[in-house]
Coordinates of C-alpha atoms and ligand atoms in Angstrom, one line a residue:
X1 CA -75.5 -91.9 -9.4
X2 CA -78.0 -88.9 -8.9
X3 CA -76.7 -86.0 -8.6
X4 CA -78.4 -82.7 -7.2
X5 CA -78.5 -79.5 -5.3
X6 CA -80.2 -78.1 -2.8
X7 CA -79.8 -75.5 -0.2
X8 CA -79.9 -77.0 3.1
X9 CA -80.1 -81.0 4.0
X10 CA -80.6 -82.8 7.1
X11 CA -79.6 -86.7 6.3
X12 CA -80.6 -89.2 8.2
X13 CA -78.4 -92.0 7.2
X14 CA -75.6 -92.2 4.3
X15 CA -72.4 -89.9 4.5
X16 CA -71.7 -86.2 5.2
X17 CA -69.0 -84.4 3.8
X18 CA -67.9 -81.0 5.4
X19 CA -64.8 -78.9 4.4
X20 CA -61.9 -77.9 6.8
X21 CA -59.2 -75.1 5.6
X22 CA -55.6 -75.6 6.1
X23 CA -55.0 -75.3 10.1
X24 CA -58.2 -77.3 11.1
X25 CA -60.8 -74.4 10.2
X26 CA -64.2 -76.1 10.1
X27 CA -65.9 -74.5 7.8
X28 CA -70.0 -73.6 9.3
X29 CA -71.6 -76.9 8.3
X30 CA -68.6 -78.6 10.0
X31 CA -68.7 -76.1 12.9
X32 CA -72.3 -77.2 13.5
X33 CA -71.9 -81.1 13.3
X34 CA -68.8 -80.8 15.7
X35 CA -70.8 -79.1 18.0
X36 CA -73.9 -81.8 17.4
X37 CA -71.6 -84.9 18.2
X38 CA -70.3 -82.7 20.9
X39 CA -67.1 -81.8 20.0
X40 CA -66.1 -85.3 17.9
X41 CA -64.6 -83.8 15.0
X42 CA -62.3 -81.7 16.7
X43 CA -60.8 -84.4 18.9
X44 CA -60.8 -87.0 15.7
X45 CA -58.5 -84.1 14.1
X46 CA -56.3 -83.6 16.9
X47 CA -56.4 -87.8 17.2
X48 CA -55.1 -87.8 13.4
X49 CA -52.5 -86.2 11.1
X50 CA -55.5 -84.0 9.2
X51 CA -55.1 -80.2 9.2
X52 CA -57.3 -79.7 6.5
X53 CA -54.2 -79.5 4.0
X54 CA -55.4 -79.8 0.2
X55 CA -55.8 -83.2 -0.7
X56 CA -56.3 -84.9 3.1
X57 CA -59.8 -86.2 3.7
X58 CA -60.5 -88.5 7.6
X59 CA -63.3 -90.6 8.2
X60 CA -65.4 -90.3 11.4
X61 CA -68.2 -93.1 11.9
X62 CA -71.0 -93.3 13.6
X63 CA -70.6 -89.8 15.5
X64 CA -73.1 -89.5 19.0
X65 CA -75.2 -87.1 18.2
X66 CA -75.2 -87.5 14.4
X67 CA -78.0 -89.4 12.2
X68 CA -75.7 -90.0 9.4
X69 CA -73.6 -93.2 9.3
X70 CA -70.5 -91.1 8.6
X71 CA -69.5 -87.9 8.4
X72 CA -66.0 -87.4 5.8
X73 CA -63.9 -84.2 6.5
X74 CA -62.1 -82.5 3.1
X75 CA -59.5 -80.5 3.1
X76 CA -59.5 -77.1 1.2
X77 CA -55.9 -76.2 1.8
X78 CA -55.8 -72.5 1.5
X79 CA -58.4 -72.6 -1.0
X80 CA -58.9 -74.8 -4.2
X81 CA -59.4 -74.1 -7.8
X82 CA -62.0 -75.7 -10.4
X83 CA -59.5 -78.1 -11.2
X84 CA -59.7 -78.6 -7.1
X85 CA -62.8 -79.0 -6.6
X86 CA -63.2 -81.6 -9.1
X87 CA -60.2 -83.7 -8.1
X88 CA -62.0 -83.4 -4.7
X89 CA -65.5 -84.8 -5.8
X90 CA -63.3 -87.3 -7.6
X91 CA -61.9 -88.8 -4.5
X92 CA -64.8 -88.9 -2.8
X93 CA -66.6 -91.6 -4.9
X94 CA -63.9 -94.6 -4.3
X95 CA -64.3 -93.7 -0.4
X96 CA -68.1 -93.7 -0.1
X97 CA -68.0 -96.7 -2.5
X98 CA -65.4 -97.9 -0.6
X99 CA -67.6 -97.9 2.8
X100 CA -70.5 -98.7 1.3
X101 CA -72.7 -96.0 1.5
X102 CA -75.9 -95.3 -0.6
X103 CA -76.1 -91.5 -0.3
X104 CA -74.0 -88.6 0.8
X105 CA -74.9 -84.6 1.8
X106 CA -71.7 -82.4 0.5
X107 CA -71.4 -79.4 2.0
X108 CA -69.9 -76.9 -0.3
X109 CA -69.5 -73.3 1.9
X110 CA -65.9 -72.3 2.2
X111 CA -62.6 -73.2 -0.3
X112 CA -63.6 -70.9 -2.9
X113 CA -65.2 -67.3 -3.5
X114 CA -67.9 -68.3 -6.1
X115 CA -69.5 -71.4 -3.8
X116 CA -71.8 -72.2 -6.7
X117 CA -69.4 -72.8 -9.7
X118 CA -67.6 -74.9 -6.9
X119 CA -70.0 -76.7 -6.2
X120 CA -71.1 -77.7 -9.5
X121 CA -67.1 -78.3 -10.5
X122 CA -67.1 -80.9 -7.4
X123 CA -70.4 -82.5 -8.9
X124 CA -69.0 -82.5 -12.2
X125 CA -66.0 -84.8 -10.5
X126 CA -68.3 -86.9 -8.8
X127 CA -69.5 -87.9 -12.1
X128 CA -66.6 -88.0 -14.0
X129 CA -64.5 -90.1 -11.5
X130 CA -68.2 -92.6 -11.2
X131 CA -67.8 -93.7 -14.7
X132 CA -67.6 -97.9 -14.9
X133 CA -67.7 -99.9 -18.2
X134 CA -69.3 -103.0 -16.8
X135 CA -72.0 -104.4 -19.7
X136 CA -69.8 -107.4 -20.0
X137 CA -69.3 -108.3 -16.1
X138 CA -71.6 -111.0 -16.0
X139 CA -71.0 -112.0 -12.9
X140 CA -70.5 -109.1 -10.5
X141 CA -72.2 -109.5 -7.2
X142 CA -73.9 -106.7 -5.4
X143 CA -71.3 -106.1 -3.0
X144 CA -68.9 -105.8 -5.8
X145 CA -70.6 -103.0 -7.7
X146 CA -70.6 -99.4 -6.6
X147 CA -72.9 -98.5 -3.2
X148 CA -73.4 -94.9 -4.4
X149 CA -76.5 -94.0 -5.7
X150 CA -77.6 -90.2 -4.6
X151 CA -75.9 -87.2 -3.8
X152 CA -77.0 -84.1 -3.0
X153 CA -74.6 -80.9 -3.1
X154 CA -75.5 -78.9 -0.7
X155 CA -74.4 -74.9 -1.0
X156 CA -76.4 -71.7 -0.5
X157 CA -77.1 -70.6 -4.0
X158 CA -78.7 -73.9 -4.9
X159 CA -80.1 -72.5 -8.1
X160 CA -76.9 -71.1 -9.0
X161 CA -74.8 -74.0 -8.8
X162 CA -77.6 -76.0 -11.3
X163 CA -76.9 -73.3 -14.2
X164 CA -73.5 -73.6 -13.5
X165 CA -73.1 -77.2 -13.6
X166 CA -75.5 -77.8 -16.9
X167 CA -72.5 -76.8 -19.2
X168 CA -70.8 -79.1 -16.9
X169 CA -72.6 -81.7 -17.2
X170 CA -73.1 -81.7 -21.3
X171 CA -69.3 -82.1 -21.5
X172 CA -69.5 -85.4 -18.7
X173 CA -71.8 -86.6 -21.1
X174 CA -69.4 -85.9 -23.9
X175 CA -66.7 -87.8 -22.2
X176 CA -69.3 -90.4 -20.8
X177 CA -69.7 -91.3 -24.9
X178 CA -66.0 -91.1 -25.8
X179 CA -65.3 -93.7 -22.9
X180 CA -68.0 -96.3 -24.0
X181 CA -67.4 -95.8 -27.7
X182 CA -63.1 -96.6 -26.7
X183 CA -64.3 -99.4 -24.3
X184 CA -66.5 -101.5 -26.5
X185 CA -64.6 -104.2 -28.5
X186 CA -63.6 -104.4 -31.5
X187 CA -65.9 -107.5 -32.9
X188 CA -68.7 -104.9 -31.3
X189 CA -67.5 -101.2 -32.4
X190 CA -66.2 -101.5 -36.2
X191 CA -66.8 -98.9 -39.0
X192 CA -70.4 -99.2 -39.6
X193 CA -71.2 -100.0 -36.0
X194 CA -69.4 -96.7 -34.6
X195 CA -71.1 -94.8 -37.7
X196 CA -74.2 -95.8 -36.2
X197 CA -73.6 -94.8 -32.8
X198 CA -72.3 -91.0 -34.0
X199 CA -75.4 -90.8 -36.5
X200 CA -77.8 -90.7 -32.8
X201 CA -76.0 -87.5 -32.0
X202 CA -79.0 -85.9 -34.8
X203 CA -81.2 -86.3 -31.4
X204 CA -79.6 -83.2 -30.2
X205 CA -79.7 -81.3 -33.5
X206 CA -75.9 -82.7 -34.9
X207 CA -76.0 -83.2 -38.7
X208 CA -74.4 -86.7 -39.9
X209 CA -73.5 -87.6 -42.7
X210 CA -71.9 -91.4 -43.6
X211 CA -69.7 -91.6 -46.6
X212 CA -69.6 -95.4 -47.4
X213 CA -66.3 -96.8 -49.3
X214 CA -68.6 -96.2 -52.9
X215 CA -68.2 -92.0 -52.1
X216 CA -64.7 -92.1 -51.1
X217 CA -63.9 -93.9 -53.7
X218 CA -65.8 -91.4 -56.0
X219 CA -63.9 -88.7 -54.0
X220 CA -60.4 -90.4 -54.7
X221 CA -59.6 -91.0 -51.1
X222 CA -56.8 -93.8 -51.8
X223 CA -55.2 -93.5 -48.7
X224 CA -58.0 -94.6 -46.4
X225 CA -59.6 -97.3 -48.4
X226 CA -56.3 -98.8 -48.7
X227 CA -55.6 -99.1 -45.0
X228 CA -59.2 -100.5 -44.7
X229 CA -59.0 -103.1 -47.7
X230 CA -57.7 -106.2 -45.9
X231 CA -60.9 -105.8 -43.8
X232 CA -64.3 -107.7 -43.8
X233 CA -66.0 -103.9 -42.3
X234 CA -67.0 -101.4 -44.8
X235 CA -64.8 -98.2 -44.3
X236 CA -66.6 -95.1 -43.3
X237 CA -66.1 -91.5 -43.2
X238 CA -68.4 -89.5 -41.2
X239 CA -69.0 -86.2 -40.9
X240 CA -71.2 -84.6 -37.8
X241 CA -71.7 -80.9 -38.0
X242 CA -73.1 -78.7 -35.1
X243 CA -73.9 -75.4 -36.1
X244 CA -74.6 -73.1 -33.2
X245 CA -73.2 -70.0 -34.3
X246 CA -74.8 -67.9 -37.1
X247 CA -75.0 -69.7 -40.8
X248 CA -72.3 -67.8 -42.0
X249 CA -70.2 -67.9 -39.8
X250 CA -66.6 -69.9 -40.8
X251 CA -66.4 -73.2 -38.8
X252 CA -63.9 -74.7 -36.9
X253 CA -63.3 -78.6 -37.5
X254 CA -61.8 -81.5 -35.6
X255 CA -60.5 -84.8 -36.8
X256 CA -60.2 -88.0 -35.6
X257 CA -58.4 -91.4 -36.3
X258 CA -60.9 -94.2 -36.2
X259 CA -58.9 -97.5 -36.6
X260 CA -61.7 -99.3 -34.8
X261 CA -58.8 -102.3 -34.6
X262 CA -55.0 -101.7 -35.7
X263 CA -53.5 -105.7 -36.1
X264 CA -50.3 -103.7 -37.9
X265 CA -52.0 -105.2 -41.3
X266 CA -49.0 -107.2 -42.9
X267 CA -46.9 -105.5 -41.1
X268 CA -48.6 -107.3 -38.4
X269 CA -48.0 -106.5 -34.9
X270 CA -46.7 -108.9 -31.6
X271 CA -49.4 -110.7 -30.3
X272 CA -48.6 -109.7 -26.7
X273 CA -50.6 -106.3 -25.9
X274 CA -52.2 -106.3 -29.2
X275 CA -55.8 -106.4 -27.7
X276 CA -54.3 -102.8 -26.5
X277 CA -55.0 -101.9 -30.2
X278 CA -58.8 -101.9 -30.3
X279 CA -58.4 -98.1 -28.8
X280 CA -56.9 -96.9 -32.2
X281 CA -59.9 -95.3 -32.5
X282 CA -59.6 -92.6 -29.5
X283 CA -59.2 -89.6 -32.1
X284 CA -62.4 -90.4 -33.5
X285 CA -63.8 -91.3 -30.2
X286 CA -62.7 -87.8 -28.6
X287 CA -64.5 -86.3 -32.3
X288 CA -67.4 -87.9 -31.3
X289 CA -67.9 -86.9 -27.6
X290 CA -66.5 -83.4 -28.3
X291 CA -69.2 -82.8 -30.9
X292 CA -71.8 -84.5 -28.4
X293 CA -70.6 -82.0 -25.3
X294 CA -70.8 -79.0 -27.7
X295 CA -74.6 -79.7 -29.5
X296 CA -75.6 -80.6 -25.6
X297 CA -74.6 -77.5 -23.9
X298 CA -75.7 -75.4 -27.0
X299 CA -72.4 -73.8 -28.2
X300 CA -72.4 -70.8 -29.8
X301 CA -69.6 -72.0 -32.9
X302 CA -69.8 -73.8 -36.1
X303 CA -68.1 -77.3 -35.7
X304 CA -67.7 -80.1 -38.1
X305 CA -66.5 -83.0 -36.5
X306 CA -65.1 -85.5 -39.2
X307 CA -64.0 -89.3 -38.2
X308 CA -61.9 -92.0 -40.5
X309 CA -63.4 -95.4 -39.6
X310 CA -61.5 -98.6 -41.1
X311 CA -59.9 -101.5 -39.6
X312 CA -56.4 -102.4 -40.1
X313 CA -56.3 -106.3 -41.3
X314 CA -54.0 -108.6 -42.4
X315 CA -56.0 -110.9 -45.7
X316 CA -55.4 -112.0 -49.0
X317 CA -56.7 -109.0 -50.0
X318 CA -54.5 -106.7 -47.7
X319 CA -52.4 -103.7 -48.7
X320 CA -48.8 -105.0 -48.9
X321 CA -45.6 -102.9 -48.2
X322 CA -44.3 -101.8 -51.6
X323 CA -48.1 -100.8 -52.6
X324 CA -48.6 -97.1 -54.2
X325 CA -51.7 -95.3 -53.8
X326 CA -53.0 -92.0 -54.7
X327 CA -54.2 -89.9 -51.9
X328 CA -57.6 -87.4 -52.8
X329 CA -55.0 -85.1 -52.6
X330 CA -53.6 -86.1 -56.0
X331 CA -50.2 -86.7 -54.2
X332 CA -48.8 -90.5 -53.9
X333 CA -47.8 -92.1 -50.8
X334 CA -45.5 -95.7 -51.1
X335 CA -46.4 -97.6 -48.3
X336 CA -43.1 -99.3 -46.6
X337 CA -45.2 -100.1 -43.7
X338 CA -48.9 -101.1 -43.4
X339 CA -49.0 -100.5 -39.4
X340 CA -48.6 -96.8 -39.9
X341 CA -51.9 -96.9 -41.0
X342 CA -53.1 -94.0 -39.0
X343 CA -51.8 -90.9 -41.3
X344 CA -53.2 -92.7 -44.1
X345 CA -56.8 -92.9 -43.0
X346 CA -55.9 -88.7 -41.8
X347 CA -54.3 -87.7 -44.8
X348 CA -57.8 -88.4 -46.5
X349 CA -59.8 -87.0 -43.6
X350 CA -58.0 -83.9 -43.8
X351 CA -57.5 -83.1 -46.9
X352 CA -61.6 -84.1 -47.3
X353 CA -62.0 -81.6 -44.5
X354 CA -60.3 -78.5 -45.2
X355 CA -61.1 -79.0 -49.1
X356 CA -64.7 -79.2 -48.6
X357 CA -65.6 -76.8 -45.1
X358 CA -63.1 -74.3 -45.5
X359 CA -62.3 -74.0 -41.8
X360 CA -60.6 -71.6 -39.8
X361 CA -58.4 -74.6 -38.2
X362 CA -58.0 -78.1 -38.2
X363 CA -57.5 -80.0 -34.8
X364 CA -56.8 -83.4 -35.4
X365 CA -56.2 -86.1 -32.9
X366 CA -54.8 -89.6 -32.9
X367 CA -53.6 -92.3 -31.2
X368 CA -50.3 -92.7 -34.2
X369 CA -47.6 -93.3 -32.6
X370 CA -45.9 -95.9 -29.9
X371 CA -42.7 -93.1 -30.1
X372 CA -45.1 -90.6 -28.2
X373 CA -45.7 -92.7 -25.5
X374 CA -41.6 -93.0 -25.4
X375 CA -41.5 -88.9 -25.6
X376 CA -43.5 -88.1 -23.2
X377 CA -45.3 -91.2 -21.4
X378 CA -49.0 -91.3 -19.7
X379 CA -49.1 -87.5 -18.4
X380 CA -49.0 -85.1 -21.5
X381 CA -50.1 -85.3 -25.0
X382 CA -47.9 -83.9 -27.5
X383 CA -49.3 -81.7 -30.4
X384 CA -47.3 -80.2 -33.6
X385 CA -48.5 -77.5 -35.5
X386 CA -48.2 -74.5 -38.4
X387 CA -49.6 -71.7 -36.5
X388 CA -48.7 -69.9 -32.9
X389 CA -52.0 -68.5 -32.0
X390 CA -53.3 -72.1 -31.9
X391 CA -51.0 -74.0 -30.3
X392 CA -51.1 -71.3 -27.6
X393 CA -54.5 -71.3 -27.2
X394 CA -54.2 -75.4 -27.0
X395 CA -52.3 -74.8 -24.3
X396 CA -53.8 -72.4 -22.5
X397 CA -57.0 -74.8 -22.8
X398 CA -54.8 -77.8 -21.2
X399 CA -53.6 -75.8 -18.1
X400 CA -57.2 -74.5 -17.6
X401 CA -58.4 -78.1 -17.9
X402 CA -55.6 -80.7 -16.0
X403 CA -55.2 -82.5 -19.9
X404 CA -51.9 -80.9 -20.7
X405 CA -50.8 -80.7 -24.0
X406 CA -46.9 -80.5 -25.3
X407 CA -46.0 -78.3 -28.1
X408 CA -43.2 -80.7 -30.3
X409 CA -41.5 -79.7 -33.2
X410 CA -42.1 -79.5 -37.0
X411 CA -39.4 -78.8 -39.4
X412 CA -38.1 -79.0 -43.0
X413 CA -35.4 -81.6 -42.3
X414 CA -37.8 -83.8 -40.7
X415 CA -40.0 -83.6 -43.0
X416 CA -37.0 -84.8 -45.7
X417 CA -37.0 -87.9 -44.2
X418 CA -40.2 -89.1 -45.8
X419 CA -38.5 -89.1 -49.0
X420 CA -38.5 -91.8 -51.6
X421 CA -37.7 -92.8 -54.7
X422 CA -40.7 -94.2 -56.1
X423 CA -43.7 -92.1 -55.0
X424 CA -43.9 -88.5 -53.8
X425 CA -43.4 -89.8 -50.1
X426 CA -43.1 -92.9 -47.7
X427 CA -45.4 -93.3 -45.0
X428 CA -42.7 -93.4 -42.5
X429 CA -39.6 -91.9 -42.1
X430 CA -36.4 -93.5 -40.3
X431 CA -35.3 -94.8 -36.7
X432 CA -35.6 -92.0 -34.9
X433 CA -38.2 -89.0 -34.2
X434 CA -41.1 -91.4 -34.9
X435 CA -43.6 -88.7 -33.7
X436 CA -42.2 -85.8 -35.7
X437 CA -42.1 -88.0 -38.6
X438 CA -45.7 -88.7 -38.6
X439 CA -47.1 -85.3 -38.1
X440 CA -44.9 -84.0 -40.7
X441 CA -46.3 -86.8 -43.3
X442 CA -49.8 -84.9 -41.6
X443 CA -49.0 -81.8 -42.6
X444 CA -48.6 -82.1 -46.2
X445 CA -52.2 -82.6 -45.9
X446 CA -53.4 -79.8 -44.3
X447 CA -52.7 -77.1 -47.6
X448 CA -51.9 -74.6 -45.5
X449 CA -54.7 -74.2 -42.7
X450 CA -54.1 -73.4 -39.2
X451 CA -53.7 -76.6 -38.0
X452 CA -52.7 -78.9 -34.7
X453 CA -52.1 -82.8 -34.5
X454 CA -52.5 -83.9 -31.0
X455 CA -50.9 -87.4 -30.6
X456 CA -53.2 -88.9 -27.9
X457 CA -51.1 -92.4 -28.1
X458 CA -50.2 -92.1 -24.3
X459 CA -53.0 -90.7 -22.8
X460 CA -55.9 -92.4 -24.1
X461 CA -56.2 -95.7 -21.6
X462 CA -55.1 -95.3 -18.3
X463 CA -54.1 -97.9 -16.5
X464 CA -54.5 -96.2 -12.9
X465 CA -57.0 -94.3 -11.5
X466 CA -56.6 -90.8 -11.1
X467 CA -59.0 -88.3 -9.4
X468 CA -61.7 -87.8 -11.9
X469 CA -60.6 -90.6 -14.5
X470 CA -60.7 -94.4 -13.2
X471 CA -58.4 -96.6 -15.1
X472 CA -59.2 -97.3 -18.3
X473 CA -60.7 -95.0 -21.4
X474 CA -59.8 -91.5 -20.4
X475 CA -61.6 -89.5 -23.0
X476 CA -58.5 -87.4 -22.8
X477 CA -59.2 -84.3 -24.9
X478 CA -62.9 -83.8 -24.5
X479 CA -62.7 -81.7 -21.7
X480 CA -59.4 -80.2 -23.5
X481 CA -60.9 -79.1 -27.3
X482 CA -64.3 -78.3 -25.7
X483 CA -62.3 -75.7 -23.3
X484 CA -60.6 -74.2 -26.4
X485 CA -63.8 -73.9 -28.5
X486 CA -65.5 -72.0 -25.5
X487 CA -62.5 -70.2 -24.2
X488 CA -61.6 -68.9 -27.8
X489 CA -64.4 -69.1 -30.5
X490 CA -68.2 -68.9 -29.2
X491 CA -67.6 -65.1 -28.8
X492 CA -70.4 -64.1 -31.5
Ligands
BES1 N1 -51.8 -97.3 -33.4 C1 -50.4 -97.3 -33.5 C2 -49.6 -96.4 -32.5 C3 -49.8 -96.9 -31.1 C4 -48.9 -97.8 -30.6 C5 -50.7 -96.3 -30.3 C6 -49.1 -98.2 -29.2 C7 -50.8 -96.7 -28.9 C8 -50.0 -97.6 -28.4 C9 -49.9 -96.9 -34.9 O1 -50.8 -97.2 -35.9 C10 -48.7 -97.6 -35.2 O2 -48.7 -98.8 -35.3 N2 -47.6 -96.8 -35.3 C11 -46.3 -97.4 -35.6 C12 -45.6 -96.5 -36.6 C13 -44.4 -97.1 -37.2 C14 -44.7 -98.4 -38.0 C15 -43.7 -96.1 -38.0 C16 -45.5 -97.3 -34.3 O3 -45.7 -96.4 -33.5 O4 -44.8 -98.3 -34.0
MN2 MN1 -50.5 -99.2 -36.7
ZN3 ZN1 -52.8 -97.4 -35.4

């Protein structure tokens, strides 16, 4: 779908959309279609339970007096938000797809004091909720696939609302990229496949580098190449670096895990859902896409984005429960479980990360664990960390953005539970507290830095659509991280 702005439209087919305040207030461009179709609107409100509340939206075909096919009346409550306007734009996609329409005229002139930023947040929407993973659908037929193919946002300050939706738009690209990389399947995305697809981000001026399983091996990462050695795929670390502040300037860094497909290794999963795993790598996904939004809309911070690739297989040559290894760290992990594989392939990232870049904090983000999903379920994201100013930031950024983040616990006597006889820890701890137990394994690779895990396990496929996310890969934490890097550290 095209998206654009302009400052007055007269359509002569396709949809309209006009706004209506709480109480049946047409806004001016609804004013002046009611009085065109002679007064149509204002009977189809009264006919009909719309008041113009937040959220409402009725249909009115084929108005006399009208060129356009339809015209779709929005409510804007008492006045909506960014977060508003994009749910908005969000729900209007399934309708016009819905009736079939090719192109629709938005009319963006009440709801809001700053009409441009609206209008660009209700584009931004549009996109978001447009997004379809449908390479593989063979055998869709026209009427199948989605009608819309142009809309034009039409609000007074046209030029305004362009500057203000190009930031906007960098980060739906972002999350465009984090979606296809999480969609593709696994025999398509593995480690050298997904290192290929982050190495394109140099076209916007990212630097990549790919650390193949000879480097990490010169660099002592035991604890990835482990997880990864029952696999056919080459491990890969790779490092993308956007540097958009001035040289000196101490960078932030993000982490992702990258299990490109988790079968539970020996430890091997159940069959039923298991496809479900080829999604392990959302951390690295959301790495990727973050570090695309950022270079795109120019950001004014040091990043290094830094993803663990390897896929978790069961083989002959497979790491077995009972195994030691020797993390770059120095410090020695038994493994009593080869499907918590995910803090292994971090515990190297990390360390790799802080050792080497010297950030000012670590964010990472993983899918690691199935008790998250029990904690907290599809809505919110939970997150640990070592430092206040961070985790209240990180949650600033998630109320500002709708991807709302949970701060969980860490503590010493959790952290007691990784204990084990013969190595320095276990890589899980007991029964309970599954989440906990992982991020505290986390943090004894972090040496200190300010630092936030964000377990994504919940909130990474959807499996209904919501307004600006149709089911599927969410991208969940794109729109999140990008948010805290702007709100917090591009003030030069
Ligand atoms: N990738 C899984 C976690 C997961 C499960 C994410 C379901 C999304 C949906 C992770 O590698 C894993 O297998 N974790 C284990 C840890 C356990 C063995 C301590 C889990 O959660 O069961
Ligand atoms: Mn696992
Ligand atoms: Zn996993």
């Amino acid at each position: 779908m095209k998206i654009s702005f302009a400052a007055s439209a007269s359509p002569k087919s396709g949809a309209i959309v006009v706004g209506v305040e709480e109480g049946c207030k047409l806004t001016l461009a609804a004013q002046e279609i009611d009085k065109q179709s002679g007064g149509t609107l204002s009977r189809a409100m009264k006919a009909s339970r719309f008041n113009g509340k937040k959220g409402q939206s009725l249909q009115v075909s084929a108005p006399n007096g009208v060129q356009a096919d339809r015209v779709i009346l929005v409510g804007l409550g008492k006045g909506l938000d960014e977060q508003g306007f994009q749910a908005l734009g969000g729900g209007l996609v399934p309708a016009l797809n819905g009736a079939g329409d090719k192109d629709v005229a938005v009319f963006v002139d009440g709801g809001a004091d700053d009409l441009p930023a609206a209008a660009a947040n209700l584009a931004a929407g549009m996109q978001l909720r447009s997004y379809r993973f449908d390479k593989y659908r063979t055998q869709e037929t026209a009427d199948q696939k989605p009608s819309l193919r142009k809309a034009t946002v039409v609000v007074d300050n046209a030029a305004a609302a362009r500057r203000a939706f190009k930031p906007l738009a960098a980060v739906v690209d972002g999350v465009t990229l984090t979606r296809d990389l999480v969609s593709e399947p696994p025999n398509v995305l593995y480690p050298e496949s997904f290192a290929a697809e982050a190495a394109k981000l140099s076209e916007l001026g990212v630097k990549v580098e790919i650390l193949n399983e000879k480097k990490m091996q010169k660099l002592g990462m035991g604890a990835l190449l482990g997880v990864g050695q029952g696999s056919t795929r080459e491990s890969q670390l790779v490092v993308m670096q956007w540097n958009g502040a001035r040289a000196n300037a101490q960078p932030i860094a993000f982490v992702g895990k990258g299990v490109t497909f988790d079968t539970g290794g020996i430890s091997l999963k159940p069959g039923p859902g298991m496809e479900e795993m080829k999604w392990d790598m959302g951390g690295a996904g959301v790495v990727t896409g973050l570090m695309k939004a950022l270079a795109a809309r120019k950001a004014k911070a040091n990043v290094i984005g830094v993803i663990g690739l390897v896929e978790n297989m069961p083989d002959g040559g497979a790491q077995r429960p009972g195994d030691i290894v020797t993390s770059m760290s120095g410090q020695t992990i038994e493994i009593h479980n080869t499907d918590a594989e995910g803090r292994l392939v971090l515990a190297d990232a990390l360390w790799y990360t802080q050792e080497k870049y010297k950030p000012r904090f670590m964010v990472d983000l993983a899918t690691l664990t199935g008790a998250m999903i029990i904690a907290l379920g599809n809505e919110y994201a939970g997150f640990f960390s070592n430092d206040d100013t961070l985790s209240d930031n990180l949650s600033a950024a998630g109320e500002a953005t709708g991807e709302k983040v949970w701060r969980m616990p860490l503590a010493d006597a959790y952290d007691k539970l990784l204990k084990t006889d013969g190595a320095d820890m276990k890589n899980i701890g007991g029964r309970g507290a599954g989440s906990i137990t992982a991020a505290q394994f986390l943090q004894r690779f972090v040496n200190k830095v300010p630092w936030a895990h964000l377990d994504i396990a919940g909130v990474t496929w959807s499996g209904k659509d919501s307004a600006i996310t149709p089911k599927g890969a969410t991208a969940f934490g794109v729109r999140l991280l990008d948010r805290l890097v702007a709100d917090n550290y591009e003030r030069s």
